[in-house]
Coordinates of C-alpha atoms in Angstrom, one line a residue:
X718 CA 19.4 -9.2 52.7
X719 CA 19.2 -10.9 56.2
X720 CA 20.0 -9.1 59.3
X721 CA 23.3 -10.1 61.0
X722 CA 21.6 -11.0 64.3
X723 CA 18.8 -12.8 62.6
X724 CA 18.9 -16.6 62.1
X725 CA 17.9 -17.5 58.5
X726 CA 15.0 -19.7 58.2
X727 CA 14.5 -22.3 55.4
X728 CA 11.6 -20.2 54.1
X729 CA 13.8 -17.0 53.9
X730 CA 16.6 -18.9 52.2
X731 CA 14.3 -20.2 49.5
X732 CA 13.0 -16.7 48.9
X733 CA 16.5 -15.4 48.5
X734 CA 17.5 -18.2 46.1
X735 CA 14.3 -17.7 44.1
X736 CA 14.9 -13.9 43.8
X737 CA 18.5 -14.4 42.6
X738 CA 17.4 -17.0 40.0
X739 CA 14.5 -14.8 38.8
X740 CA 16.8 -11.8 38.5
X741 CA 19.4 -13.9 36.5
X742 CA 16.7 -15.3 34.2
X743 CA 15.1 -11.9 33.6
X744 CA 18.5 -10.5 32.7
X745 CA 19.1 -13.3 30.2
X746 CA 15.7 -12.7 28.6
X747 CA 16.4 -9.0 28.1
X748 CA 19.7 -9.6 26.3
X749 CA 18.2 -10.1 22.8
X750 CA 16.1 -7.0 23.3
X751 CA 19.1 -5.0 24.4
X752 CA 21.0 -6.2 21.3
X753 CA 18.2 -5.1 19.1
X754 CA 18.0 -1.7 20.8
X755 CA 21.7 -1.2 20.4
X756 CA 21.5 -2.1 16.7
X757 CA 18.6 0.3 16.2
X758 CA 20.5 3.1 18.0
X759 CA 23.3 2.9 15.4
X760 CA 20.9 4.2 12.7
X761 CA 18.9 6.4 15.0
X762 CA 20.3 9.7 13.7
X763 CA 19.3 9.1 10.0
X764 CA 16.0 7.4 10.9
X765 CA 14.9 10.3 13.1
X766 CA 15.8 12.8 10.3
X767 CA 13.6 10.7 7.9
X768 CA 10.8 9.7 10.2
X769 CA 10.3 12.6 12.6
X770 CA 11.7 15.8 11.2
X771 CA 10.8 15.2 7.6
X772 CA 7.4 14.3 6.3
X773 CA 7.1 10.9 4.7
X774 CA 7.4 11.6 1.0
X775 CA 4.9 10.1 -1.5
X776 CA 7.8 9.4 -3.9
X777 CA 11.4 8.7 -3.3
X778 CA 14.3 8.7 -5.8
X779 CA 16.7 5.9 -6.3
X780 CA 19.4 8.0 -4.7
X781 CA 17.3 8.5 -1.6
X782 CA 16.7 4.8 -1.3
X783 CA 20.3 3.9 -1.8
X784 CA 21.2 6.1 1.2
X785 CA 18.6 4.5 3.5
X786 CA 17.8 1.0 2.4
X787 CA 20.2 -0.5 5.0
X788 CA 18.2 0.9 7.9
X789 CA 16.3 -1.6 10.0
X790 CA 13.0 0.2 9.8
X791 CA 13.1 0.7 6.0
X792 CA 11.4 -2.2 4.3
X793 CA 11.6 -2.5 0.5
X794 CA 8.8 -4.3 -1.3
X795 CA 8.4 -5.4 -4.9
X796 CA 4.6 -5.1 -5.5
X797 CA 4.6 -6.0 -9.2
X798 CA 1.3 -7.4 -10.5
X799 CA -0.1 -8.2 -13.9
X800 CA -3.7 -9.1 -14.7
X801 CA -2.7 -11.4 -17.5
X802 CA -0.4 -13.5 -15.3
X803 CA -2.4 -14.7 -12.3
X804 CA -1.1 -16.6 -9.3
X805 CA 2.1 -14.5 -9.4
X806 CA 3.8 -17.1 -11.7
X807 CA 5.6 -14.7 -14.0
X808 CA 5.9 -12.0 -11.4
X809 CA 7.8 -14.4 -9.1
X810 CA 10.1 -15.4 -11.9
X811 CA 10.9 -11.8 -12.6
X812 CA 11.5 -11.2 -8.9
X813 CA 13.9 -14.1 -8.6
X814 CA 15.8 -12.9 -11.7
X815 CA 16.2 -9.2 -10.8
X816 CA 15.3 -7.3 -7.7
X817 CA 16.6 -4.5 -5.4
X818 CA 18.8 -6.1 -2.7
X819 CA 16.9 -6.8 0.5
X820 CA 13.5 -6.5 -1.2
X821 CA 10.6 -8.8 -0.5
X822 CA 7.8 -9.8 -2.9
X823 CA 4.2 -8.9 -2.0
X824 CA 1.7 -11.4 -3.2
X825 CA -1.4 -9.6 -4.1
X826 CA -3.3 -12.8 -4.7
X827 CA -3.1 -13.6 -0.9
X828 CA -5.2 -10.5 -0.1
X829 CA -7.4 -10.2 -3.3
X830 CA -10.5 -12.1 -4.2
X831 CA -11.7 -13.1 -7.7
X832 CA -13.3 -9.7 -8.2
X833 CA -10.0 -7.9 -7.3
X834 CA -11.3 -6.7 -4.0
X835 CA -9.5 -6.9 -0.7
X836 CA -10.5 -10.2 1.0
X837 CA -10.3 -8.7 4.5
X838 CA -8.2 -7.0 7.0
X839 CA -7.1 -10.3 8.6
X840 CA -5.5 -11.5 5.3
X841 CA -3.7 -8.2 4.9
X842 CA -2.3 -8.2 8.4
X843 CA -1.2 -11.8 8.2
X844 CA 0.6 -11.2 4.9
X845 CA 2.4 -8.1 6.3
X846 CA 3.4 -9.7 9.5
X847 CA 4.8 -12.7 7.7
X848 CA 7.0 -10.3 5.7
X849 CA 8.2 -8.7 8.9
X850 CA 6.4 -5.4 8.4
X851 CA 5.5 -3.5 11.6
X852 CA 3.6 -0.3 12.2
X853 CA 6.8 1.8 12.7
X854 CA 8.4 0.6 9.5
X855 CA 8.8 2.9 6.5
X856 CA 7.7 0.8 3.5
X857 CA 9.2 1.6 0.1
X858 CA 7.3 0.1 -2.8
X859 CA 8.3 -0.5 -6.3
X860 CA 7.2 -2.6 -9.3
X861 CA 8.4 -3.5 -12.8
X862 CA 5.6 -1.8 -14.7
X863 CA 5.8 1.8 -16.1
X864 CA 2.4 2.7 -14.7
X865 CA 2.7 2.0 -10.9
X866 CA 0.1 -0.7 -11.3
X867 CA 1.1 -2.9 -8.4
X868 CA 2.8 -0.1 -6.4
X869 CA -0.4 2.0 -6.4
X870 CA -2.5 -0.9 -5.3
X871 CA -0.3 -1.8 -2.3
X872 CA 0.1 1.9 -1.5
X873 CA -3.7 2.3 -1.4
X874 CA -4.0 -1.0 0.6
X875 CA -1.6 0.3 3.3
X876 CA -3.4 3.7 3.4
X877 CA -6.7 1.9 3.8
X878 CA -5.3 0.1 6.9
X879 CA -3.8 3.2 8.4
X880 CA -0.2 2.7 7.6
X881 CA 1.0 6.1 6.4
X882 CA 4.7 5.4 6.6
X883 CA 4.8 4.4 2.9
X884 CA 6.6 5.8 -0.1
X885 CA 6.9 4.7 -3.8
X886 CA 10.1 4.4 -5.7
X887 CA 9.9 7.0 -8.5
X888 CA 10.1 5.2 -11.8
X889 CA 10.1 1.7 -10.2
X890 CA 12.8 -0.9 -10.8
X891 CA 13.6 0.5 -14.3
X892 CA 14.6 3.8 -12.7
X893 CA 16.7 2.0 -10.1
X894 CA 18.6 0.1 -12.7
X895 CA 19.1 3.3 -14.9
X896 CA 20.6 5.1 -11.8
X897 CA 23.2 2.4 -11.5
X898 CA 21.6 0.7 -8.5
X899 CA 22.8 -2.8 -7.6
X900 CA 20.4 -5.7 -8.1
X901 CA 20.1 -9.1 -6.6
X902 CA 18.9 -12.5 -7.9
X903 CA 18.1 -16.0 -6.7
X904 CA 15.5 -17.5 -4.4
X905 CA 15.1 -16.1 -0.9
X906 CA 15.7 -18.9 1.6
X907 CA 15.1 -19.0 5.3
X908 CA 12.6 -17.0 7.4
X909 CA 11.8 -13.4 6.4
X910 CA 12.6 -12.2 9.9
X911 CA 14.0 -13.6 13.1
X912 CA 11.1 -14.0 15.5
X913 CA 13.5 -14.5 18.5
X914 CA 14.9 -11.0 18.0
X915 CA 11.6 -9.0 17.9
X916 CA 7.9 -9.5 17.7
X917 CA 6.4 -8.2 14.5
X918 CA 3.4 -6.0 15.3
X919 CA 1.1 -4.6 12.7
X920 CA -2.1 -3.2 14.1
X921 CA -4.4 -2.0 11.4
X922 CA -6.4 1.2 11.8
X923 CA -9.0 0.9 9.1
X924 CA -9.6 4.2 7.2
X925 CA -12.9 4.0 5.5
X926 CA -12.3 7.4 4.0
X927 CA -10.2 5.6 1.3
X928 CA -13.0 3.4 0.0
X929 CA -16.5 3.7 -1.5
X930 CA -19.1 1.0 -2.1
X931 CA -21.6 0.6 -4.9
X932 CA -24.4 1.7 -2.6
X933 CA -22.6 4.9 -1.8
X934 CA -22.2 5.7 -5.6
X935 CA -25.8 4.9 -6.3
X936 CA -26.8 7.2 -3.4
X937 CA -24.5 9.9 -4.7
X938 CA -26.6 10.0 -8.0
X939 CA -29.8 10.8 -6.0
X940 CA -28.4 13.9 -4.4
X941 CA -29.9 17.0 -6.1
X942 CA -27.5 19.6 -4.7
X943 CA -24.1 19.6 -6.5
X944 CA -22.3 20.6 -3.3
X945 CA -23.4 17.3 -1.7
X946 CA -22.2 15.1 -4.6
X947 CA -18.7 13.9 -5.1
X948 CA -17.1 13.6 -8.6
X949 CA -16.5 10.2 -10.0
X950 CA -13.5 10.0 -12.3
X951 CA -13.3 7.0 -14.6
X952 CA -9.8 5.9 -15.7
X953 CA -10.8 3.5 -18.5
X954 CA -10.0 4.2 -22.2
X955 CA -12.4 6.6 -23.8
X956 CA -13.8 4.1 -26.3
X957 CA -15.1 1.8 -23.5
X958 CA -16.3 4.8 -21.4
X959 CA -18.4 5.9 -24.4
X960 CA -19.7 2.3 -25.0
X961 CA -18.1 2.1 -28.5
X962 CA -15.8 -0.7 -27.6
X963 CA -16.4 -3.9 -25.6
X964 CA -14.9 -4.6 -22.3
X965 CA -12.0 -7.2 -22.1
X966 CA -14.1 -9.7 -20.2
X967 CA -17.3 -11.0 -21.9
X968 CA -20.5 -10.3 -20.1
X969 CA -19.6 -6.8 -19.0
X970 CA -21.5 -3.9 -20.6
X971 CA -19.4 -1.0 -21.8
X972 CA -20.4 2.6 -21.1
X973 CA -20.1 4.7 -17.9
X974 CA -21.7 5.7 -14.7
X975 CA -24.1 8.7 -15.0
X976 CA -22.4 12.0 -14.4
X977 CA -18.9 10.4 -14.2
X978 CA -15.9 12.1 -15.9
X979 CA -13.5 10.4 -18.3
X980 CA -9.8 10.6 -17.4
X981 CA -7.8 7.6 -18.9
X982 CA -5.1 7.0 -16.3
X983 CA -2.4 6.4 -18.9
X984 CA -2.8 10.0 -20.1
X985 CA -1.4 11.1 -16.7
X986 CA 1.8 9.0 -17.1
X987 CA 5.1 9.4 -18.9
X988 CA 5.6 5.8 -19.8
X989 CA 9.1 6.5 -21.1
X990 CA 10.4 7.2 -17.6
X991 CA 7.7 5.3 -15.7
X992 CA 6.5 8.3 -13.7
X993 CA 3.6 10.8 -13.7
X994 CA 3.7 13.8 -15.9
X995 CA 4.5 17.2 -14.3
X996 CA 1.8 18.3 -11.9
X997 CA 0.8 21.3 -13.9
X998 CA 0.2 19.2 -16.9
X999 CA -1.9 16.7 -15.0
X1000 CA -4.0 19.6 -13.5
X1001 CA -4.6 20.8 -17.1
X1002 CA -5.7 17.4 -18.2
X1003 CA -8.1 17.1 -15.3
X1004 CA -9.5 20.6 -15.9
X1005 CA -10.1 19.8 -19.5
X1006 CA -12.0 16.7 -18.5
X1007 CA -14.2 18.7 -16.1
X1008 CA -12.6 17.7 -12.9
X1009 CA -12.8 20.4 -10.2
X1010 CA -10.0 19.8 -7.7
X1011 CA -11.7 22.0 -5.1
X1012 CA -14.4 19.3 -4.8
X1013 CA -14.4 15.7 -3.6
X1014 CA -13.3 13.1 -6.0
X1015 CA -13.7 9.3 -6.1
X1016 CA -11.5 7.2 -8.5
X1017 CA -12.8 4.2 -10.5
X1018 CA -11.6 2.2 -13.4
X1019 CA -11.8 -1.3 -14.8
X1020 CA -10.4 -2.9 -11.6
X1021 CA -9.3 -1.4 -8.2
X1022 CA -5.7 -1.9 -9.3
X1023 CA -5.9 0.7 -12.1
X1024 CA -8.3 2.8 -10.0
X1025 CA -5.5 3.0 -7.5
X1026 CA -3.3 4.6 -10.1
X1027 CA -5.8 7.4 -10.4
X1028 CA -6.0 7.8 -6.6
X1029 CA -2.2 7.9 -6.5
X1030 CA -2.2 10.7 -9.2
X1031 CA -4.5 12.8 -7.0
X1032 CA -2.3 12.2 -4.0
X1033 CA 0.6 13.4 -6.2
X1034 CA -1.3 16.6 -6.6
X1035 CA -2.0 16.8 -2.9
X1036 CA -5.6 15.5 -2.9
X1037 CA -7.1 12.5 -1.2
X1038 CA -9.2 10.4 -3.6
X1039 CA -10.8 7.2 -2.3
X1040 CA -11.6 4.5 -4.8
X1041 CA -14.8 2.7 -5.7
X1042 CA -13.4 -0.8 -5.1
X1043 CA -16.0 -2.6 -7.1
X1044 CA -15.1 -0.6 -10.2
X1045 CA -16.5 -1.4 -13.6
X1046 CA -15.9 -5.1 -12.9
X1047 CA -18.9 -4.8 -10.5
X1048 CA -20.9 -1.9 -12.0
X1049 CA -20.8 -3.2 -15.5
X1050 CA -22.4 -6.6 -14.7
X1051 CA -26.0 -7.1 -15.9
X1052 CA -26.9 -8.5 -12.4
X1053 CA -25.7 -5.3 -10.7
X1054 CA -28.8 -3.5 -11.9
X1055 CA -26.9 -0.2 -12.0
X1056 CA -27.6 2.7 -14.4
X1057 CA -25.2 2.9 -17.4
X1058 CA -24.9 5.7 -19.9
X1059 CA -23.3 5.5 -23.4
X1060 CA -22.0 8.2 -25.7
X1061 CA -21.3 11.8 -25.1
X1062 CA -25.0 12.7 -24.8
X1063 CA -25.4 10.5 -21.7
X1064 CA -27.9 8.1 -23.1
X1065 CA -29.1 5.3 -20.9
X1066 CA -28.5 1.7 -22.0

């Protein structure tokens, strides 16, 4: 870089040495990134077909997952949850015993408070980043129930935070095993991802369209024009909706919100196969319950976990249905001072 007839000075020599060292250091730092890029390019054809040319499906079959679960940007998550086994004790035992190879366990308790609500966006992001989930990942969710209890909840949580690259394994773990899919067992040791290879980046884009508050539901009752109101669909059993049977937790009043419609979520499921009934059958059930699919719908239930199943059912039909996250766990409390009706004749409590 020095002219032939120019006498090099100490200052120019130092600049030349510094340049060469900087260039060498920079090249070494880029090597892991290049390795990662080359590794991703190996699966680029199949990933582009799935992520760009095809729409992200709401449900995927075991066969679909078997063909794609090895891809770097496909992340399989066990989202199992059970209200009767808190702190994930039994769920973790089941996960260690039987899981889909490569799957990670999502701990709902890390992002859920005592009222079953999302604690905050910060907790959700931290949990996902610890699991190595990034914005461009296609998340495949499954659980061990036959009702999509945990899967629906995580699906809704991801949609709430703007992550649309999410699908649910049709029929869950039971369907995977029935299809002949391989399973893994044992504790997962070591880090969930290699931080030296890539930086996990999950930036949430909060979508308030997926959630409703108690105040919004109370305000909805005051609107006189039907066109301005949204429909509230209650997924609890009919007996509790009518106020004939008590709620599972003492202190909660049974009954229902004024003008809400009763659609027990388990009526929409075929628990023999662990999947929703045919779409036409679900549409008939909704119509018989008074639900108009051409109008806005909000899902509610006993907890936001089961309300998410209703929201997932509406998504299955091609409709977006936010959930009232407080659900009956909030509305049914005496200190909530909310209107409650009992019976078919809509009598106030």
